[in-house]
Amino acid sequence: MNCTITTTGDLTADLPGDSADELPGTPVYDVTVVGAGVVGAAIARELARYRLRTALVDASDDIGNGTSKANTAILHTGFDAVPGSLEARLVREGRHRLRAYAAETGIPVERVGALLVAWDEEQLAALPALLAKAERNDYHAARLLDADELRAREPHLGPGALGALEIPDESIICPWTTPLAYATQAVRAGVHLHLNCRVQHIGSGDDVHTLTTTRGTLRTRHLINAAGLYADEVDRELGHDVFTVTPRRGQLIVFDKLARDLVSHILLPVPSAAGKGVLVAPTVFGNVLLGPTAEELDDKTATGSTAEGIALLREKGRRILPPLLDEEVTAVYAGLRAATGQEDYRIQDYPERRYIAVGGIRSTGLTASMAIAAHVCELLGGSGLDLGTPSELPLVAMPNLGEAFPRPYENDELITEDPAYGTLVCHCERVSAGEIRDALSGTIPPLTRDGLRRRTRAGNGRCQGFYCGAAVRALIEEARP
């Protein structure tokens, strides 16, 4: 197992040299992926199946630390994608790939189903067309529900619901474990992971791209741009002006676990020209989400919540599920989606430049991630890179963060073998010292409390780390070399 992770220092000091026919100094990668969100990590994992020298670089200090950590965590069916689009195909393929992968690796998934709820006659009249759209997208399990059946399914709905379209295969998934699993497999298979490594400039010659980063110079023959919100800026470094990323902020409210019994399905609005709208959804952590907003911004760092956004969500939530507003709020958060003014993905290969842009991957990127990765590798194969024969990657076993599945603190046999799994550090989320120890000694260990929270749920509960924060900080400090 060849694990290479760098977070500080000079890139040129971290890596071996290359063959005599290459430029001296920095080593040359076969492929470099810019962006370690869920899509970039999936691409790196797919590339790890081939005998290539591959790098995965990210400006942040962790995997999935941008859009990927702040979404609605839904494993989509793709029923409402634009029929015939690249997104429709990759979401459809990606759902099957990711469900199988989650079962193999222990990523929690719950098939709760979704209901598109019609609140007026215009929305009710739109449901048959949405049913037909789902069928054009090769999804044939959807069906229409009348008001009585809808009310029987979701008795806490607000007054006035007229009917719904049921999508029984929509699921909820852990958005944090998924990119971590991809990156862990990639790194264990030999991919070099460079964090805290922001790309500042890209120079392209006949054979090699030279990336000037905040940690030194990196050279690569083929370049994949999976930089999310910054994909347009990377694209322009390669001389293209094809798309512009406009950050679309989505604010969400997380309600306490005591609210979980109020809702059984993902409750979706009937989409409009303004977007998919505000939903209510359970999470695999046992909470209930309300959101997101859809705010077009010009600041790619504006991930703060606002009083206006929260007020809007509460107004929408009061109509959808009135009792939800009486429940305790555990947290609020906001994520930025990479909107490009086009409904489809912006995946474009430039074979003569040995470059692939993977832009405009919005809310369905988590679902489609593995299919996007396979598609990108097919494009690489057509651009002159000899991929060779793929090999199987050793499986990884991810820690279970799902509330509906057995947790370590409940496992008497495990605790007997190692009492650390019976010693709770975070009481709100029932996170043990053993789980924190495992995360801190993992292949890609967290550097911050937020990183540890995404690996264990520690500090993610009702008190938001007020009780366990000092103990968690101490454990992180102890683990640092």
XYZ file of C-alpha atoms in Angstrom:
481
model
C 0.000 0.000 0.000
C 1.505 3.313 -1.122
C -0.101 6.177 0.791
C 1.054 9.691 -0.066
C -0.752 12.629 1.508
C 0.810 16.071 1.784
C -0.752 19.064 3.488
C 2.252 21.360 3.981
C 5.709 21.936 2.582
C 7.196 21.991 -0.893
C 5.677 19.591 -3.424
C 9.056 18.933 -4.991
C 10.355 17.496 -1.723
C 7.490 15.040 -1.330
C 7.811 12.985 -4.465
C 10.302 10.809 -6.337
C 11.948 11.984 -9.529
C 10.928 10.828 -12.983
C 12.680 9.157 -15.893
C 15.668 10.662 -17.647
C 13.704 11.901 -20.667
C 11.604 14.257 -18.555
C 12.479 17.737 -17.416
C 14.603 17.756 -14.265
C 13.295 19.072 -10.985
C 9.647 18.361 -10.294
C 8.169 14.955 -11.117
C 5.610 14.566 -13.893
C 2.242 12.957 -13.274
C 0.276 11.144 -15.942
C -2.975 12.711 -14.706
C -3.748 15.405 -12.150
C -7.264 16.052 -10.857
C -7.901 19.552 -9.528
C -10.614 19.505 -6.877
C -11.145 16.903 -4.149
C -14.894 17.170 -3.780
C -17.104 14.158 -4.347
C -16.634 14.293 -8.140
C -12.863 14.853 -8.083
C -12.398 12.131 -5.475
C -14.508 9.734 -7.560
C -12.377 10.472 -10.632
C -9.177 9.904 -8.645
C -10.560 6.600 -7.374
C -11.409 5.480 -10.913
C -7.939 6.464 -12.153
C -6.408 4.460 -9.309
C -7.592 1.309 -11.080
C -4.995 1.929 -13.797
C -1.196 1.894 -13.714
C -0.879 5.654 -13.828
C 0.908 8.229 -11.746
C -2.038 10.284 -10.508
C -2.361 13.338 -8.263
C -5.433 14.786 -6.560
C -5.022 18.388 -5.413
C -7.299 20.698 -3.464
C -7.030 24.184 -2.021
C -8.712 23.069 1.200
C -7.292 21.054 4.086
C -9.680 18.138 3.642
C -11.626 15.978 1.227
C -15.120 17.164 0.283
C -14.735 20.451 2.107
C -16.673 22.627 -0.337
C -20.054 22.043 -1.953
C -19.827 18.326 -1.208
C -20.143 18.791 2.549
C -23.217 21.045 2.451
C -25.887 19.506 0.255
C -29.246 17.812 0.825
C -27.657 14.336 0.818
C -30.177 12.734 -1.532
C -29.394 9.753 -3.746
C -31.475 10.712 -6.761
C -33.213 8.528 -9.319
C -32.872 11.160 -12.043
C -36.608 11.043 -12.714
C -36.779 14.808 -13.315
C -33.574 15.326 -15.324
C -33.764 16.680 -18.865
C -34.445 13.567 -20.961
C -31.551 12.720 -23.246
C -29.106 14.954 -21.417
C -25.698 13.835 -20.207
C -26.837 14.507 -16.643
C -29.850 12.210 -17.066
C -27.657 9.343 -18.264
C -24.951 9.782 -15.642
C -27.402 10.163 -12.754
C -29.233 7.025 -13.863
C -25.989 5.060 -14.102
C -24.459 6.665 -11.045
C -27.365 5.771 -8.775
C -26.903 2.061 -9.426
C -23.125 2.274 -9.085
C -23.250 4.225 -5.836
C -25.920 2.026 -4.229
C -23.775 -1.050 -4.876
C -20.635 0.754 -3.684
C -22.370 1.943 -0.513
C -23.450 -1.609 0.294
C -19.848 -2.827 -0.158
C -18.171 -0.102 1.882
C -20.713 0.570 4.620
C -21.903 4.004 3.503
C -25.383 4.414 5.053
C -28.273 4.647 2.594
C -31.998 4.636 3.369
C -34.599 4.129 0.648
C -37.316 6.390 2.039
C -38.912 7.432 -1.254
C -40.040 10.905 -2.273
C -43.388 12.616 -2.762
C -43.767 15.634 -5.063
C -46.644 17.395 -3.325
C -49.102 19.540 -5.268
C -50.541 22.426 -3.253
C -52.748 24.032 -5.921
C -54.592 23.060 -9.092
C -51.777 24.240 -11.364
C -49.255 22.034 -9.578
C -51.686 19.106 -9.577
C -52.143 19.482 -13.331
C -48.344 19.358 -13.777
C -47.932 15.942 -12.134
C -48.901 13.769 -15.156
C -46.255 15.506 -17.260
C -43.661 14.851 -14.542
C -44.732 11.198 -14.521
C -44.232 11.051 -18.292
C -40.839 12.756 -17.903
C -39.772 10.114 -15.373
C -40.719 7.386 -17.845
C -38.715 9.084 -20.592
C -35.791 8.955 -18.173
C -36.298 5.194 -17.914
C -37.747 5.399 -14.423
C -41.015 3.451 -14.357
C -41.839 3.080 -10.658
C -43.382 6.545 -10.233
C -47.139 6.804 -9.681
C -49.768 9.405 -8.904
C -51.392 9.622 -5.465
C -54.679 11.310 -4.668
C -55.160 13.560 -1.649
C -56.471 10.774 0.594
C -53.569 8.409 -0.047
C -51.101 11.263 0.303
C -52.600 12.195 3.671
C -52.454 8.557 4.803
C -48.750 8.436 3.876
C -47.869 11.752 5.511
C -50.487 12.654 8.152
C -48.552 15.714 9.392
C -48.699 17.552 6.061
C -50.143 21.023 6.109
C -53.719 21.631 4.947
C -54.485 21.944 1.262
C -52.316 19.227 -0.296
C -54.214 17.977 -3.386
C -52.099 15.024 -4.501
C -48.585 13.892 -5.212
C -46.246 12.021 -7.506
C -44.543 9.178 -5.669
C -40.912 8.334 -6.491
C -40.325 5.261 -4.324
C -36.599 4.859 -5.037
C -35.367 8.283 -3.974
C -33.009 7.697 -1.045
C -30.967 9.510 1.561
C -27.226 8.914 1.907
C -24.257 10.105 3.958
C -22.683 12.961 1.968
C -19.488 12.973 4.052
C -18.511 9.309 4.024
C -18.898 8.997 0.251
C -16.051 11.286 -0.929
C -13.897 10.086 1.961
C -14.356 6.474 0.826
C -13.407 7.393 -2.755
C -10.307 9.284 -1.671
C -9.262 6.623 0.827
C -9.320 3.941 -1.863
C -7.464 6.211 -4.269
C -4.706 7.057 -1.793
C -4.285 3.440 -0.698
C -3.905 2.481 -4.361
C -1.098 5.011 -4.886
C -2.783 8.303 -5.831
C -0.894 11.267 -4.354
C -3.201 13.585 -2.404
C -2.054 17.204 -1.992
C -4.203 19.327 0.331
C -3.795 23.029 1.138
C -2.607 23.229 -2.461
C -4.374 26.020 -4.344
C -3.693 26.246 -8.085
C -2.625 29.797 -8.925
C -1.558 29.512 -12.551
C -1.414 26.889 -15.294
C 1.076 26.961 -18.117
C 0.668 24.466 -20.960
C 3.416 23.249 -23.253
C 3.393 20.651 -26.001
C 3.579 17.709 -23.624
C 3.136 18.947 -20.055
C 0.911 21.264 -18.042
C 2.786 23.136 -15.328
C 0.677 24.042 -12.306
C 1.942 26.781 -10.049
C 0.396 26.204 -6.628
C 0.665 27.668 -3.153
C 2.934 24.734 -2.306
C 5.205 24.742 -5.310
C 5.175 23.541 -8.899
C 3.423 20.433 -10.133
C 3.714 19.038 -13.668
C 1.275 16.715 -15.388
C 0.646 15.365 -18.875
C -3.146 15.276 -18.570
C -5.288 17.616 -16.503
C -8.834 17.159 -15.186
C -10.640 20.201 -13.869
C -13.125 19.202 -11.150
C -12.737 22.428 -9.197
C -16.442 22.983 -8.516
C -17.161 26.633 -7.847
C -13.779 27.528 -9.329
C -14.000 25.315 -12.419
C -14.570 28.331 -14.677
C -11.415 30.011 -13.368
C -9.322 26.900 -13.974
C -10.904 26.618 -17.434
C -9.812 30.154 -18.281
C -6.251 29.310 -17.238
C -6.348 26.816 -20.132
C -7.468 29.553 -22.524
C -11.203 28.791 -22.596
C -14.158 31.058 -21.885
C -16.993 28.575 -22.263
C -18.910 28.925 -19.009
C -19.154 31.035 -15.885
C -19.923 29.598 -12.475
C -22.427 31.622 -10.493
C -22.572 30.487 -6.874
C -26.134 29.607 -5.901
C -26.472 29.601 -2.135
C -28.711 27.077 -0.475
C -29.456 27.668 3.191
C -30.875 24.806 5.257
C -32.226 24.229 8.756
C -31.449 21.005 10.624
C -34.094 19.953 13.150
C -33.506 17.754 16.179
C -33.888 13.979 16.062
C -37.171 14.270 17.982
C -38.648 15.635 14.733
C -37.820 12.480 12.764
C -41.191 10.802 13.370
C -42.985 13.697 11.689
C -41.961 12.697 8.160
C -41.503 9.380 6.374
C -40.567 10.523 2.862
C -38.554 13.212 1.146
C -41.201 15.887 0.555
C -40.451 17.701 -2.689
C -42.198 20.697 -4.211
C -43.421 20.603 -7.785
C -40.510 22.264 -9.642
C -40.938 25.624 -11.330
C -38.849 27.803 -13.606
C -37.192 29.212 -10.465
C -35.821 25.813 -9.468
C -36.713 22.732 -7.478
C -37.739 24.724 -4.436
C -37.757 23.956 -0.718
C -37.991 20.379 0.524
C -38.366 18.567 3.818
C -36.232 15.451 4.135
C -35.031 13.032 6.781
C -31.293 12.463 7.042
C -29.295 9.298 7.671
C -28.150 10.945 10.917
C -31.722 10.896 12.255
C -32.483 14.592 11.798
C -34.869 16.437 9.481
C -33.729 18.992 6.890
C -35.697 21.996 5.665
C -34.359 23.821 2.615
C -32.601 24.875 0.515
C -32.986 28.448 -0.586
C -31.708 29.362 -4.065
C -29.851 32.678 -4.003
C -27.733 33.822 -6.947
C -24.578 35.459 -5.579
C -21.287 36.812 -6.864
C -19.193 35.712 -3.880
C -17.850 32.142 -4.014
C -17.095 32.207 -0.289
C -20.511 33.409 0.956
C -21.515 30.312 2.918
C -23.064 32.181 5.835
C -26.724 31.912 6.747
C -28.948 34.976 6.822
C -31.977 36.012 8.859
C -33.927 36.505 5.619
C -33.052 33.043 4.356
C -34.020 31.331 7.604
C -37.282 33.291 7.756
C -38.131 32.186 4.207
C -37.456 28.552 5.068
C -39.611 28.726 8.181
C -42.445 30.216 6.130
C -42.189 27.415 3.562
C -41.848 24.772 6.257
C -44.931 25.984 8.077
C -47.011 25.225 4.999
C -45.391 21.884 4.202
C -45.165 20.353 7.677
C -46.559 22.687 10.367
C -45.527 20.629 13.447
C -41.893 20.772 12.289
C -41.677 24.431 13.274
C -42.383 23.510 16.911
C -39.291 21.282 17.048
C -35.828 22.301 18.253
C -33.303 23.474 15.674
C -29.964 21.682 15.917
C -28.077 23.729 13.320
C -28.319 25.893 10.230
C -25.861 25.778 7.352
C -25.433 26.930 3.772
C -23.785 25.485 0.704
C -22.949 26.950 -2.691
C -23.927 25.122 -5.861
C -22.005 25.668 -9.091
C -24.686 27.066 -11.407
C -23.616 27.800 -14.982
C -26.838 28.920 -16.676
C -27.205 25.539 -18.376
C -29.288 22.660 -17.071
C -26.848 20.010 -18.237
C -23.373 19.232 -16.938
C -20.453 21.102 -18.517
C -18.166 18.154 -19.215
C -15.939 18.927 -22.192
C -12.772 17.224 -23.353
C -10.008 18.882 -25.345
C -7.934 15.939 -26.606
C -5.341 18.095 -28.327
C -4.773 19.949 -25.039
C -4.870 16.786 -22.884
C -7.478 18.534 -20.757
C -11.007 17.743 -19.543
C -13.301 20.285 -17.895
C -15.860 18.825 -15.478
C -18.020 21.835 -14.612
C -21.587 22.696 -13.723
C -22.026 19.638 -11.503
C -24.816 20.766 -9.221
C -27.117 18.979 -6.775
C -26.998 15.620 -8.561
C -23.202 15.387 -8.463
C -23.162 13.091 -5.425
C -25.476 10.601 -7.142
C -23.701 10.758 -10.492
C -20.145 10.859 -9.124
C -19.076 7.306 -9.991
C -20.634 7.486 -13.461
C -18.999 10.869 -14.077
C -15.663 9.293 -13.138
C -16.150 6.416 -15.575
C -17.184 8.860 -18.310
C -14.094 11.017 -17.729
C -11.828 7.969 -17.958
C -13.440 7.048 -21.276
C -12.682 10.568 -22.519
C -9.088 10.252 -21.304
C -8.727 7.011 -23.237
C -9.788 8.865 -26.364
C -7.270 11.661 -25.851
C -4.145 9.578 -26.381
C -3.586 8.308 -22.842
C -3.042 4.561 -22.713
C -5.025 3.561 -19.644
C -4.161 -0.110 -19.876
C -6.221 -2.789 -18.172
C -8.143 -1.760 -15.050
C -7.673 -3.693 -11.837
C -9.977 -4.131 -8.875
C -9.334 -1.914 -5.880
C -9.136 -3.385 -2.383
C -12.392 -2.673 -0.580
C -12.519 -0.187 2.257
C -14.799 -0.432 5.289
C -16.129 2.983 6.250
C -17.390 3.835 9.735
C -21.169 3.699 9.971
C -22.623 7.138 10.648
C -26.236 6.136 9.987
C -28.759 6.331 12.818
C -30.821 3.459 11.383
C -27.895 1.036 11.538
C -26.042 -0.507 14.515
C -23.517 1.883 16.039
C -20.355 0.868 17.927
C -21.677 1.950 21.346
C -24.458 -0.650 20.944
C -22.107 -3.528 20.073
C -21.366 -5.474 23.275
C -18.955 -7.826 21.529
C -16.965 -4.953 20.056
C -16.847 -3.149 23.401
C -15.656 -6.305 25.143
C -12.760 -6.519 22.712
C -11.990 -2.797 22.934
C -13.617 -0.768 25.758
C -12.840 2.471 23.894
C -15.961 1.822 21.783
C -18.043 1.943 24.956
C -16.557 5.198 26.202
C -18.720 8.039 24.911
C -17.081 11.355 24.134
C -19.975 13.013 22.270
C -23.154 12.122 24.158
C -25.573 13.877 21.786
C -24.477 11.715 18.854
C -23.269 8.698 20.854
C -19.738 8.881 19.457
C -17.140 6.793 21.263
C -13.470 7.351 21.953
C -12.717 4.335 19.756
C -14.403 5.906 16.724
C -12.530 9.175 17.233
C -9.248 7.313 17.623
C -9.906 5.382 14.386
C -10.686 8.566 12.459
C -7.589 10.349 13.730
C -5.397 7.415 12.690
C -7.164 6.813 9.358
C -5.665 6.909 5.884
C -6.822 10.523 5.477
C -7.015 11.863 9.041
C -8.905 15.066 9.848
C -6.939 18.181 10.714
C -9.825 20.102 12.296
C -12.885 19.565 14.480
C -15.096 19.963 11.418
C -13.147 17.255 9.637
C -13.532 14.954 12.628
C -17.242 15.743 12.816
C -17.699 14.613 9.231
C -15.938 11.335 10.005
C -17.633 10.525 13.330
C -20.577 12.918 13.975
C -18.790 14.170 17.110
C -20.046 17.688 17.819
C -22.849 17.356 15.279
C -25.676 16.979 17.773
C -28.022 19.042 19.850
C -25.354 20.942 21.826
C -23.127 21.458 18.750
C -19.995 20.492 20.638
C -20.622 22.599 23.762
C -20.220 19.538 25.993
C -17.619 17.506 24.089
C -15.696 20.278 22.322
C -12.792 20.474 24.766
C -12.333 16.684 24.840
C -12.461 16.487 21.046
C -9.877 19.268 20.699
C -7.597 17.486 23.128
C -7.841 14.228 21.208
C -6.991 16.007 17.947
C -3.982 17.685 19.550
C -2.776 14.373 20.991
C -2.962 12.741 17.557
C -0.881 15.420 15.829
C 2.765 14.462 15.215
